[in-house]
Amino acid sequence: MNFLIYLIVGGIAGWLASIMMKRDGSQGIILNVIVGIIGGFLGGFLLPMVGLGFGGTTIGFLVTAFIGAVILLLIINLFTRGRAR
């Protein structure tokens, strides 16, 4: 059951991050879920290093996944477009 919740929350976080980074038109729902889940892992790894932690709740995972997804999309933008925006 937790896996399904992680998919849904990861998809929401990836979708919100793609809207914020203006990549929503080039991504589908599957890529949004993948970006959100990878962003969750990335955010869960990086945020405690700088002293930020949002807890183990669903909202905490959503915030962590969103921040990680934005970081991931910035990295993707650097490689695909040559600059972060």
PDB file of N, CA, C and O in Angstrom, chain B, residues numbered from 101:
ATOM      1  N   MET B 101       0.819  -1.197   0.000  1.00  0.00           N
ATOM      2  CA  MET B 101       0.000   0.000   0.000  1.00  0.00           C
ATOM      3  C   MET B 101       0.862   1.260   0.000  1.00  0.00           C
ATOM      4  O   MET B 101       0.529   2.241  -0.665  1.00  0.00           O
ATOM      5  N   ASN B 102       1.970   1.237   0.745  1.00  0.00           N
ATOM      6  CA  ASN B 102       2.851   2.402   0.757  1.00  0.00           C
ATOM      7  C   ASN B 102       3.431   2.682  -0.616  1.00  0.00           C
ATOM      8  O   ASN B 102       3.638   3.842  -0.973  1.00  0.00           O
ATOM      9  N   PHE B 103       3.697   1.643  -1.390  1.00  0.00           N
ATOM     10  CA  PHE B 103       4.250   1.817  -2.728  1.00  0.00           C
ATOM     11  C   PHE B 103       3.281   2.610  -3.600  1.00  0.00           C
ATOM     12  O   PHE B 103       3.699   3.487  -4.357  1.00  0.00           O
ATOM     13  N   LEU B 104       1.998   2.307  -3.498  1.00  0.00           N
ATOM     14  CA  LEU B 104       0.986   3.025  -4.270  1.00  0.00           C
ATOM     15  C   LEU B 104       0.921   4.491  -3.845  1.00  0.00           C
ATOM     16  O   LEU B 104       0.779   5.376  -4.688  1.00  0.00           O
ATOM     17  N   ILE B 105       1.024   4.745  -2.558  1.00  0.00           N
ATOM     18  CA  ILE B 105       1.024   6.126  -2.058  1.00  0.00           C
ATOM     19  C   ILE B 105       2.251   6.868  -2.568  1.00  0.00           C
ATOM     20  O   ILE B 105       2.153   8.031  -2.959  1.00  0.00           O
ATOM     21  N   TYR B 106       3.419   6.201  -2.567  1.00  0.00           N
ATOM     22  CA  TYR B 106       4.634   6.829  -3.084  1.00  0.00           C
ATOM     23  C   TYR B 106       4.495   7.142  -4.570  1.00  0.00           C
ATOM     24  O   TYR B 106       4.975   8.183  -5.019  1.00  0.00           O
ATOM     25  N   LEU B 107       3.857   6.277  -5.337  1.00  0.00           N
ATOM     26  CA  LEU B 107       3.637   6.553  -6.753  1.00  0.00           C
ATOM     27  C   LEU B 107       2.746   7.775  -6.951  1.00  0.00           C
ATOM     28  O   LEU B 107       3.034   8.630  -7.788  1.00  0.00           O
ATOM     29  N   ILE B 108       1.669   7.853  -6.180  1.00  0.00           N
ATOM     30  CA  ILE B 108       0.738   8.973  -6.321  1.00  0.00           C
ATOM     31  C   ILE B 108       1.395  10.277  -5.885  1.00  0.00           C
ATOM     32  O   ILE B 108       1.335  11.276  -6.602  1.00  0.00           O
ATOM     33  N   VAL B 109       2.015  10.268  -4.722  1.00  0.00           N
ATOM     34  CA  VAL B 109       2.658  11.480  -4.210  1.00  0.00           C
ATOM     35  C   VAL B 109       3.834  11.875  -5.103  1.00  0.00           C
ATOM     36  O   VAL B 109       4.035  13.060  -5.368  1.00  0.00           O
ATOM     37  N   GLY B 110       4.608  10.903  -5.566  1.00  0.00           N
ATOM     38  CA  GLY B 110       5.705  11.184  -6.483  1.00  0.00           C
ATOM     39  C   GLY B 110       5.212  11.767  -7.789  1.00  0.00           C
ATOM     40  O   GLY B 110       5.840  12.668  -8.346  1.00  0.00           O
ATOM     41  N   GLY B 111       4.099  11.264  -8.282  1.00  0.00           N
ATOM     42  CA  GLY B 111       3.518  11.810  -9.502  1.00  0.00           C
ATOM     43  C   GLY B 111       3.053  13.239  -9.336  1.00  0.00           C
ATOM     44  O   GLY B 111       3.252  14.071 -10.221  1.00  0.00           O
ATOM     45  N   ILE B 112       2.434  13.528  -8.202  1.00  0.00           N
ATOM     46  CA  ILE B 112       1.999  14.898  -7.924  1.00  0.00           C
ATOM     47  C   ILE B 112       3.204  15.828  -7.813  1.00  0.00           C
ATOM     48  O   ILE B 112       3.203  16.924  -8.374  1.00  0.00           O
ATOM     49  N   ALA B 113       4.230  15.387  -7.086  1.00  0.00           N
ATOM     50  CA  ALA B 113       5.430  16.212  -6.926  1.00  0.00           C
ATOM     51  C   ALA B 113       6.123  16.437  -8.270  1.00  0.00           C
ATOM     52  O   ALA B 113       6.555  17.552  -8.560  1.00  0.00           O
ATOM     53  N   GLY B 114       6.233  15.397  -9.089  1.00  0.00           N
ATOM     54  CA  GLY B 114       6.847  15.541 -10.410  1.00  0.00           C
ATOM     55  C   GLY B 114       6.051  16.455 -11.318  1.00  0.00           C
ATOM     56  O   GLY B 114       6.622  17.231 -12.084  1.00  0.00           O
ATOM     57  N   TRP B 115       4.717  16.363 -11.234  1.00  0.00           N
ATOM     58  CA  TRP B 115       3.855  17.211 -12.045  1.00  0.00           C
ATOM     59  C   TRP B 115       3.993  18.673 -11.633  1.00  0.00           C
ATOM     60  O   TRP B 115       4.120  19.551 -12.486  1.00  0.00           O
ATOM     61  N   LEU B 116       3.967  18.937 -10.313  1.00  0.00           N
ATOM     62  CA  LEU B 116       4.121  20.306  -9.828  1.00  0.00           C
ATOM     63  C   LEU B 116       5.493  20.879 -10.179  1.00  0.00           C
ATOM     64  O   LEU B 116       5.606  22.048 -10.549  1.00  0.00           O
ATOM     65  N   ALA B 117       6.525  20.058 -10.063  1.00  0.00           N
ATOM     66  CA  ALA B 117       7.869  20.520 -10.408  1.00  0.00           C
ATOM     67  C   ALA B 117       7.988  20.798 -11.904  1.00  0.00           C
ATOM     68  O   ALA B 117       8.647  21.759 -12.302  1.00  0.00           O
ATOM     69  N   SER B 118       7.357  19.966 -12.738  1.00  0.00           N
ATOM     70  CA  SER B 118       7.439  20.200 -14.182  1.00  0.00           C
ATOM     71  C   SER B 118       6.673  21.451 -14.584  1.00  0.00           C
ATOM     72  O   SER B 118       7.055  22.122 -15.543  1.00  0.00           O
ATOM     73  N   ILE B 119       5.600  21.777 -13.872  1.00  0.00           N
ATOM     74  CA  ILE B 119       4.886  23.026 -14.134  1.00  0.00           C
ATOM     75  C   ILE B 119       5.757  24.207 -13.727  1.00  0.00           C
ATOM     76  O   ILE B 119       5.860  25.192 -14.457  1.00  0.00           O
ATOM     77  N   MET B 120       6.383  24.101 -12.557  1.00  0.00           N
ATOM     78  CA  MET B 120       7.228  25.194 -12.075  1.00  0.00           C
ATOM     79  C   MET B 120       8.429  25.422 -12.993  1.00  0.00           C
ATOM     80  O   MET B 120       8.840  26.563 -13.208  1.00  0.00           O
ATOM     81  N   MET B 121       8.990  24.340 -13.534  1.00  0.00           N
ATOM     82  CA  MET B 121      10.172  24.450 -14.388  1.00  0.00           C
ATOM     83  C   MET B 121       9.803  24.608 -15.864  1.00  0.00           C
ATOM     84  O   MET B 121      10.686  24.602 -16.721  1.00  0.00           O
ATOM     85  N   LYS B 122       8.530  24.748 -16.165  1.00  0.00           N
ATOM     86  CA  LYS B 122       8.017  24.944 -17.528  1.00  0.00           C
ATOM     87  C   LYS B 122       8.421  23.809 -18.476  1.00  0.00           C
ATOM     88  O   LYS B 122       8.804  24.049 -19.621  1.00  0.00           O
ATOM     89  N   ARG B 123       8.329  22.573 -17.983  1.00  0.00           N
ATOM     90  CA  ARG B 123       8.601  21.402 -18.811  1.00  0.00           C
ATOM     91  C   ARG B 123       7.371  20.518 -18.920  1.00  0.00           C
ATOM     92  O   ARG B 123       7.471  19.377 -19.372  1.00  0.00           O
ATOM     93  N   ASP B 124       6.210  21.022 -18.513  1.00  0.00           N
ATOM     94  CA  ASP B 124       5.013  20.199 -18.457  1.00  0.00           C
ATOM     95  C   ASP B 124       4.571  19.736 -19.839  1.00  0.00           C
ATOM     96  O   ASP B 124       4.033  18.638 -19.978  1.00  0.00           O
ATOM     97  N   GLY B 125       4.788  20.552 -20.858  1.00  0.00           N
ATOM     98  CA  GLY B 125       4.378  20.182 -22.198  1.00  0.00           C
ATOM     99  C   GLY B 125       5.217  19.070 -22.804  1.00  0.00           C
ATOM    100  O   GLY B 125       4.751  18.360 -23.695  1.00  0.00           O
ATOM    101  N   SER B 126       6.451  18.911 -22.331  1.00  0.00           N
ATOM    102  CA  SER B 126       7.339  17.910 -22.917  1.00  0.00           C
ATOM    103  C   SER B 126       7.351  16.599 -22.140  1.00  0.00           C
ATOM    104  O   SER B 126       8.023  15.652 -22.549  1.00  0.00           O
ATOM    105  N   GLN B 127       6.629  16.525 -21.037  1.00  0.00           N
ATOM    106  CA  GLN B 127       6.612  15.317 -20.216  1.00  0.00           C
ATOM    107  C   GLN B 127       5.204  14.756 -20.144  1.00  0.00           C
ATOM    108  O   GLN B 127       4.223  15.498 -20.147  1.00  0.00           O
ATOM    109  N   GLY B 128       5.122  13.459 -20.082  1.00  0.00           N
ATOM    110  CA  GLY B 128       3.845  12.810 -19.869  1.00  0.00           C
ATOM    111  C   GLY B 128       3.703  12.409 -18.412  1.00  0.00           C
ATOM    112  O   GLY B 128       4.561  12.710 -17.582  1.00  0.00           O
ATOM    113  N   ILE B 129       2.612  11.728 -18.116  1.00  0.00           N
ATOM    114  CA  ILE B 129       2.337  11.356 -16.736  1.00  0.00           C
ATOM    115  C   ILE B 129       3.356  10.350 -16.199  1.00  0.00           C
ATOM    116  O   ILE B 129       3.719  10.406 -15.024  1.00  0.00           O
ATOM    117  N   ILE B 130       3.813   9.440 -17.043  1.00  0.00           N
ATOM    118  CA  ILE B 130       4.788   8.433 -16.600  1.00  0.00           C
ATOM    119  C   ILE B 130       6.107   9.110 -16.228  1.00  0.00           C
ATOM    120  O   ILE B 130       6.706   8.781 -15.203  1.00  0.00           O
ATOM    121  N   LEU B 131       6.557  10.044 -17.047  1.00  0.00           N
ATOM    122  CA  LEU B 131       7.802  10.754 -16.751  1.00  0.00           C
ATOM    123  C   LEU B 131       7.660  11.644 -15.520  1.00  0.00           C
ATOM    124  O   LEU B 131       8.617  11.812 -14.764  1.00  0.00           O
ATOM    125  N   ASN B 132       6.467  12.216 -15.313  1.00  0.00           N
ATOM    126  CA  ASN B 132       6.232  12.994 -14.093  1.00  0.00           C
ATOM    127  C   ASN B 132       6.371  12.124 -12.851  1.00  0.00           C
ATOM    128  O   ASN B 132       6.970  12.546 -11.862  1.00  0.00           O
ATOM    129  N   VAL B 133       5.823  10.911 -12.893  1.00  0.00           N
ATOM    130  CA  VAL B 133       5.927   9.983 -11.760  1.00  0.00           C
ATOM    131  C   VAL B 133       7.386   9.603 -11.531  1.00  0.00           C
ATOM    132  O   VAL B 133       7.850   9.573 -10.392  1.00  0.00           O
ATOM    133  N   ILE B 134       8.104   9.316 -12.602  1.00  0.00           N
ATOM    134  CA  ILE B 134       9.516   8.929 -12.488  1.00  0.00           C
ATOM    135  C   ILE B 134      10.341  10.085 -11.920  1.00  0.00           C
ATOM    136  O   ILE B 134      11.165   9.878 -11.030  1.00  0.00           O
ATOM    137  N   VAL B 135      10.122  11.300 -12.430  1.00  0.00           N
ATOM    138  CA  VAL B 135      10.846  12.467 -11.928  1.00  0.00           C
ATOM    139  C   VAL B 135      10.509  12.706 -10.460  1.00  0.00           C
ATOM    140  O   VAL B 135      11.394  13.036  -9.671  1.00  0.00           O
ATOM    141  N   GLY B 136       9.246  12.544 -10.084  1.00  0.00           N
ATOM    142  CA  GLY B 136       8.847  12.738  -8.696  1.00  0.00           C
ATOM    143  C   GLY B 136       9.468  11.719  -7.756  1.00  0.00           C
ATOM    144  O   GLY B 136       9.899  12.075  -6.660  1.00  0.00           O
ATOM    145  N   ILE B 137       9.520  10.460  -8.167  1.00  0.00           N
ATOM    146  CA  ILE B 137      10.094   9.412  -7.315  1.00  0.00           C
ATOM    147  C   ILE B 137      11.603   9.572  -7.209  1.00  0.00           C
ATOM    148  O   ILE B 137      12.162   9.489  -6.116  1.00  0.00           O
ATOM    149  N   ILE B 138      12.268   9.800  -8.343  1.00  0.00           N
ATOM    150  CA  ILE B 138      13.714  10.031  -8.298  1.00  0.00           C
ATOM    151  C   ILE B 138      14.007  11.312  -7.518  1.00  0.00           C
ATOM    152  O   ILE B 138      14.984  11.379  -6.772  1.00  0.00           O
ATOM    153  N   GLY B 139      13.164  12.320  -7.691  1.00  0.00           N
ATOM    154  CA  GLY B 139      13.303  13.549  -6.921  1.00  0.00           C
ATOM    155  C   GLY B 139      13.132  13.307  -5.433  1.00  0.00           C
ATOM    156  O   GLY B 139      13.803  13.943  -4.620  1.00  0.00           O
ATOM    157  N   GLY B 140      12.241  12.395  -5.068  1.00  0.00           N
ATOM    158  CA  GLY B 140      12.067  12.039  -3.665  1.00  0.00           C
ATOM    159  C   GLY B 140      13.319  11.416  -3.081  1.00  0.00           C
ATOM    160  O   GLY B 140      13.725  11.744  -1.966  1.00  0.00           O
ATOM    161  N   PHE B 141      13.930  10.515  -3.841  1.00  0.00           N
ATOM    162  CA  PHE B 141      15.191   9.919  -3.386  1.00  0.00           C
ATOM    163  C   PHE B 141      16.300  10.970  -3.321  1.00  0.00           C
ATOM    164  O   PHE B 141      17.073  11.005  -2.363  1.00  0.00           O
ATOM    165  N   LEU B 142      16.375  11.815  -4.333  1.00  0.00           N
ATOM    166  CA  LEU B 142      17.391  12.864  -4.385  1.00  0.00           C
ATOM    167  C   LEU B 142      17.203  13.858  -3.238  1.00  0.00           C
ATOM    168  O   LEU B 142      18.160  14.216  -2.551  1.00  0.00           O
ATOM    169  N   GLY B 143      15.969  14.296  -3.042  1.00  0.00           N
ATOM    170  CA  GLY B 143      15.682  15.215  -1.948  1.00  0.00           C
ATOM    171  C   GLY B 143      15.899  14.570  -0.590  1.00  0.00           C
ATOM    172  O   GLY B 143      16.399  15.214   0.332  1.00  0.00           O
ATOM    173  N   GLY B 144      15.527  13.301  -0.460  1.00  0.00           N
ATOM    174  CA  GLY B 144      15.744  12.594   0.797  1.00  0.00           C
ATOM    175  C   GLY B 144      17.212  12.399   1.118  1.00  0.00           C
ATOM    176  O   GLY B 144      17.585  12.259   2.283  1.00  0.00           O
ATOM    177  N   PHE B 145      18.046  12.390   0.089  1.00  0.00           N
ATOM    178  CA  PHE B 145      19.485  12.256   0.282  1.00  0.00           C
ATOM    179  C   PHE B 145      20.148  13.602   0.548  1.00  0.00           C
ATOM    180  O   PHE B 145      21.011  13.710   1.420  1.00  0.00           O
ATOM    181  N   LEU B 146      19.741  14.642  -0.213  1.00  0.00           N
ATOM    182  CA  LEU B 146      20.414  15.940  -0.141  1.00  0.00           C
ATOM    183  C   LEU B 146      19.915  16.841   0.991  1.00  0.00           C
ATOM    184  O   LEU B 146      20.720  17.522   1.627  1.00  0.00           O
ATOM    185  N   LEU B 147      18.619  16.859   1.254  1.00  0.00           N
ATOM    186  CA  LEU B 147      18.084  17.803   2.229  1.00  0.00           C
ATOM    187  C   LEU B 147      18.605  17.590   3.645  1.00  0.00           C
ATOM    188  O   LEU B 147      18.888  18.577   4.324  1.00  0.00           O
ATOM    189  N   PRO B 148      18.747  16.351   4.132  1.00  0.00           N
ATOM    190  CA  PRO B 148      19.332  16.203   5.472  1.00  0.00           C
ATOM    191  C   PRO B 148      20.787  16.670   5.548  1.00  0.00           C
ATOM    192  O   PRO B 148      21.259  17.027   6.628  1.00  0.00           O
ATOM    193  N   MET B 149      21.496  16.674   4.437  1.00  0.00           N
ATOM    194  CA  MET B 149      22.882  17.141   4.418  1.00  0.00           C
ATOM    195  C   MET B 149      22.985  18.632   4.720  1.00  0.00           C
ATOM    196  O   MET B 149      23.988  19.086   5.272  1.00  0.00           O
ATOM    197  N   VAL B 150      21.952  19.397   4.361  1.00  0.00           N
ATOM    198  CA  VAL B 150      21.963  20.830   4.619  1.00  0.00           C
ATOM    199  C   VAL B 150      21.114  21.183   5.837  1.00  0.00           C
ATOM    200  O   VAL B 150      20.856  22.360   6.089  1.00  0.00           O
ATOM    201  N   GLY B 151      20.686  20.190   6.583  1.00  0.00           N
ATOM    202  CA  GLY B 151      19.961  20.430   7.824  1.00  0.00           C
ATOM    203  C   GLY B 151      18.461  20.558   7.686  1.00  0.00           C
ATOM    204  O   GLY B 151      17.797  20.982   8.631  1.00  0.00           O
ATOM    205  N   LEU B 152      17.906  20.205   6.542  1.00  0.00           N
ATOM    206  CA  LEU B 152      16.460  20.253   6.357  1.00  0.00           C
ATOM    207  C   LEU B 152      15.889  18.850   6.403  1.00  0.00           C
ATOM    208  O   LEU B 152      16.433  17.936   5.783  1.00  0.00           O
ATOM    209  N   GLY B 153      14.821  18.675   7.114  1.00  0.00           N
ATOM    210  CA  GLY B 153      14.115  17.404   7.155  1.00  0.00           C
ATOM    211  C   GLY B 153      12.638  17.682   7.327  1.00  0.00           C
ATOM    212  O   GLY B 153      12.256  18.515   8.149  1.00  0.00           O
ATOM    213  N   PHE B 154      11.810  17.004   6.572  1.00  0.00           N
ATOM    214  CA  PHE B 154      10.376  17.270   6.606  1.00  0.00           C
ATOM    215  C   PHE B 154       9.578  16.114   7.189  1.00  0.00           C
ATOM    216  O   PHE B 154       8.355  16.088   7.053  1.00  0.00           O
ATOM    217  N   GLY B 155      10.227  15.173   7.823  1.00  0.00           N
ATOM    218  CA  GLY B 155       9.517  14.086   8.480  1.00  0.00           C
ATOM    219  C   GLY B 155       9.096  12.983   7.531  1.00  0.00           C
ATOM    220  O   GLY B 155       9.314  13.057   6.321  1.00  0.00           O
ATOM    221  N   GLY B 156       8.487  11.961   8.107  1.00  0.00           N
ATOM    222  CA  GLY B 156       8.103  10.796   7.330  1.00  0.00           C
ATOM    223  C   GLY B 156       6.638  10.752   6.962  1.00  0.00           C
ATOM    224  O   GLY B 156       6.124   9.691   6.607  1.00  0.00           O
ATOM    225  N   THR B 157       5.953  11.880   7.037  1.00  0.00           N
ATOM    226  CA  THR B 157       4.547  11.909   6.678  1.00  0.00           C
ATOM    227  C   THR B 157       4.391  12.043   5.167  1.00  0.00           C
ATOM    228  O   THR B 157       5.368  12.263   4.451  1.00  0.00           O
ATOM    229  N   THR B 158       3.180  11.911   4.698  1.00  0.00           N
ATOM    230  CA  THR B 158       2.920  12.048   3.268  1.00  0.00           C
ATOM    231  C   THR B 158       3.209  13.479   2.801  1.00  0.00           C
ATOM    232  O   THR B 158       3.753  13.677   1.714  1.00  0.00           O
ATOM    233  N   ILE B 159       2.853  14.460   3.606  1.00  0.00           N
ATOM    234  CA  ILE B 159       3.139  15.854   3.253  1.00  0.00           C
ATOM    235  C   ILE B 159       4.646  16.097   3.238  1.00  0.00           C
ATOM    236  O   ILE B 159       5.158  16.789   2.358  1.00  0.00           O
ATOM    237  N   GLY B 160       5.351  15.532   4.206  1.00  0.00           N
ATOM    238  CA  GLY B 160       6.808  15.663   4.232  1.00  0.00           C
ATOM    239  C   GLY B 160       7.445  15.043   3.011  1.00  0.00           C
ATOM    240  O   GLY B 160       8.385  15.600   2.444  1.00  0.00           O
ATOM    241  N   PHE B 161       6.931  13.868   2.594  1.00  0.00           N
ATOM    242  CA  PHE B 161       7.452  13.231   1.383  1.00  0.00           C
ATOM    243  C   PHE B 161       7.137  14.068   0.154  1.00  0.00           C
ATOM    244  O   PHE B 161       7.961  14.162  -0.756  1.00  0.00           O
ATOM    245  N   LEU B 162       5.954  14.678   0.115  1.00  0.00           N
ATOM    246  CA  LEU B 162       5.577  15.511  -1.025  1.00  0.00           C
ATOM    247  C   LEU B 162       6.514  16.713  -1.143  1.00  0.00           C
ATOM    248  O   LEU B 162       6.975  17.031  -2.239  1.00  0.00           O
ATOM    249  N   VAL B 163       6.795  17.374  -0.036  1.00  0.00           N
ATOM    250  CA  VAL B 163       7.698  18.534  -0.060  1.00  0.00           C
ATOM    251  C   VAL B 163       9.103  18.103  -0.464  1.00  0.00           C
ATOM    252  O   VAL B 163       9.747  18.752  -1.288  1.00  0.00           O
ATOM    253  N   THR B 164       9.576  16.998   0.128  1.00  0.00           N
ATOM    254  CA  THR B 164      10.911  16.494  -0.190  1.00  0.00           C
ATOM    255  C   THR B 164      11.005  16.087  -1.658  1.00  0.00           C
ATOM    256  O   THR B 164      11.979  16.417  -2.335  1.00  0.00           O
ATOM    257  N   ALA B 165       9.993  15.372  -2.150  1.00  0.00           N
ATOM    258  CA  ALA B 165       9.994  14.940  -3.551  1.00  0.00           C
ATOM    259  C   ALA B 165       9.900  16.131  -4.490  1.00  0.00           C
ATOM    260  O   ALA B 165      10.531  16.136  -5.546  1.00  0.00           O
ATOM    261  N   PHE B 166       9.121  17.141  -4.119  1.00  0.00           N
ATOM    262  CA  PHE B 166       9.006  18.338  -4.958  1.00  0.00           C
ATOM    263  C   PHE B 166      10.345  19.053  -5.075  1.00  0.00           C
ATOM    264  O   PHE B 166      10.768  19.405  -6.177  1.00  0.00           O
ATOM    265  N   ILE B 167      11.014  19.269  -3.945  1.00  0.00           N
ATOM    266  CA  ILE B 167      12.307  19.951  -3.969  1.00  0.00           C
ATOM    267  C   ILE B 167      13.329  19.126  -4.752  1.00  0.00           C
ATOM    268  O   ILE B 167      14.093  19.672  -5.548  1.00  0.00           O
ATOM    269  N   GLY B 168      13.340  17.821  -4.525  1.00  0.00           N
ATOM    270  CA  GLY B 168      14.253  16.959  -5.268  1.00  0.00           C
ATOM    271  C   GLY B 168      13.942  16.925  -6.753  1.00  0.00           C
ATOM    272  O   GLY B 168      14.858  16.881  -7.574  1.00  0.00           O
ATOM    273  N   ALA B 169      12.658  16.946  -7.113  1.00  0.00           N
ATOM    274  CA  ALA B 169      12.276  16.942  -8.525  1.00  0.00           C
ATOM    275  C   ALA B 169      12.677  18.245  -9.203  1.00  0.00           C
ATOM    276  O   ALA B 169      13.091  18.235 -10.363  1.00  0.00           O
ATOM    277  N   VAL B 170      12.561  19.361  -8.498  1.00  0.00           N
ATOM    278  CA  VAL B 170      12.998  20.634  -9.063  1.00  0.00           C
ATOM    279  C   VAL B 170      14.508  20.609  -9.302  1.00  0.00           C
ATOM    280  O   VAL B 170      14.982  21.058 -10.345  1.00  0.00           O
ATOM    281  N   ILE B 171      15.258  20.085  -8.338  1.00  0.00           N
ATOM    282  CA  ILE B 171      16.712  19.963  -8.505  1.00  0.00           C
ATOM    283  C   ILE B 171      17.035  19.058  -9.686  1.00  0.00           C
ATOM    284  O   ILE B 171      17.913  19.372 -10.489  1.00  0.00           O
ATOM    285  N   LEU B 172      16.327  17.932  -9.796  1.00  0.00           N
ATOM    286  CA  LEU B 172      16.547  17.007 -10.909  1.00  0.00           C
ATOM    287  C   LEU B 172      16.235  17.672 -12.246  1.00  0.00           C
ATOM    288  O   LEU B 172      16.987  17.504 -13.206  1.00  0.00           O
ATOM    289  N   LEU B 173      15.137  18.423 -12.324  1.00  0.00           N
ATOM    290  CA  LEU B 173      14.795  19.096 -13.577  1.00  0.00           C
ATOM    291  C   LEU B 173      15.785  20.212 -13.904  1.00  0.00           C
ATOM    292  O   LEU B 173      16.037  20.478 -15.079  1.00  0.00           O
ATOM    293  N   LEU B 174      16.350  20.871 -12.891  1.00  0.00           N
ATOM    294  CA  LEU B 174      17.412  21.846 -13.153  1.00  0.00           C
ATOM    295  C   LEU B 174      18.623  21.178 -13.784  1.00  0.00           C
ATOM    296  O   LEU B 174      19.218  21.706 -14.724  1.00  0.00           O
ATOM    297  N   ILE B 175      18.981  20.013 -13.261  1.00  0.00           N
ATOM    298  CA  ILE B 175      20.112  19.264 -13.815  1.00  0.00           C
ATOM    299  C   ILE B 175      19.811  18.819 -15.243  1.00  0.00           C
ATOM    300  O   ILE B 175      20.674  18.909 -16.116  1.00  0.00           O
ATOM    301  N   ILE B 176      18.596  18.340 -15.486  1.00  0.00           N
ATOM    302  CA  ILE B 176      18.201  17.921 -16.838  1.00  0.00           C
ATOM    303  C   ILE B 176      18.236  19.111 -17.784  1.00  0.00           C
ATOM    304  O   ILE B 176      18.692  18.981 -18.920  1.00  0.00           O
ATOM    305  N   ASN B 177      17.754  20.286 -17.329  1.00  0.00           N
ATOM    306  CA  ASN B 177      17.793  21.492 -18.169  1.00  0.00           C
ATOM    307  C   ASN B 177      19.215  21.893 -18.524  1.00  0.00           C
ATOM    308  O   ASN B 177      19.472  22.356 -19.635  1.00  0.00           O
ATOM    309  N   LEU B 178      20.138  21.720 -17.588  1.00  0.00           N
ATOM    310  CA  LEU B 178      21.531  22.064 -17.872  1.00  0.00           C
ATOM    311  C   LEU B 178      22.093  21.226 -19.013  1.00  0.00           C
ATOM    312  O   LEU B 178      22.851  21.728 -19.843  1.00  0.00           O
ATOM    313  N   PHE B 179      21.721  19.944 -19.055  1.00  0.00           N
ATOM    314  CA  PHE B 179      22.245  19.072 -20.097  1.00  0.00           C
ATOM    315  C   PHE B 179      21.491  19.193 -21.417  1.00  0.00           C
ATOM    316  O   PHE B 179      22.097  19.058 -22.480  1.00  0.00           O
ATOM    317  N   THR B 180      20.186  19.443 -21.374  1.00  0.00           N
ATOM    318  CA  THR B 180      19.417  19.467 -22.613  1.00  0.00           C
ATOM    319  C   THR B 180      19.346  20.839 -23.251  1.00  0.00           C
ATOM    320  O   THR B 180      19.251  20.946 -24.474  1.00  0.00           O
ATOM    321  N   ARG B 181      19.389  21.889 -22.451  1.00  0.00           N
ATOM    322  CA  ARG B 181      19.249  23.232 -23.005  1.00  0.00           C
ATOM    323  C   ARG B 181      20.486  24.087 -22.815  1.00  0.00           C
ATOM    324  O   ARG B 181      20.570  25.191 -23.352  1.00  0.00           O
ATOM    325  N   GLY B 182      21.450  23.583 -22.051  1.00  0.00           N
ATOM    326  CA  GLY B 182      22.682  24.327 -21.845  1.00  0.00           C
ATOM    327  C   GLY B 182      22.618  25.392 -20.773  1.00  0.00           C
ATOM    328  O   GLY B 182      23.613  26.073 -20.523  1.00  0.00           O
ATOM    329  N   ARG B 183      21.463  25.555 -20.129  1.00  0.00           N
ATOM    330  CA  ARG B 183      21.339  26.539 -19.051  1.00  0.00           C
ATOM    331  C   ARG B 183      20.162  26.161 -18.163  1.00  0.00           C
ATOM    332  O   ARG B 183      19.219  25.501 -18.601  1.00  0.00           O
ATOM    333  N   ALA B 184      20.234  26.585 -16.928  1.00  0.00           N
ATOM    334  CA  ALA B 184      19.142  26.354 -15.996  1.00  0.00           C
ATOM    335  C   ALA B 184      18.179  27.536 -16.065  1.00  0.00           C
ATOM    336  O   ALA B 184      18.606  28.686 -16.167  1.00  0.00           O
ATOM    337  N   ARG B 185      16.892  27.253 -16.009  1.00  0.00           N
ATOM    338  CA  ARG B 185      15.941  28.358 -15.966  1.00  0.00           C
ATOM    339  C   ARG B 185      14.857  28.086 -14.974  1.00  0.00           C
ATOM    340  O   ARG B 185      13.959  28.910 -14.799  1.00  0.00           O
TER     341      ARG B 185
END
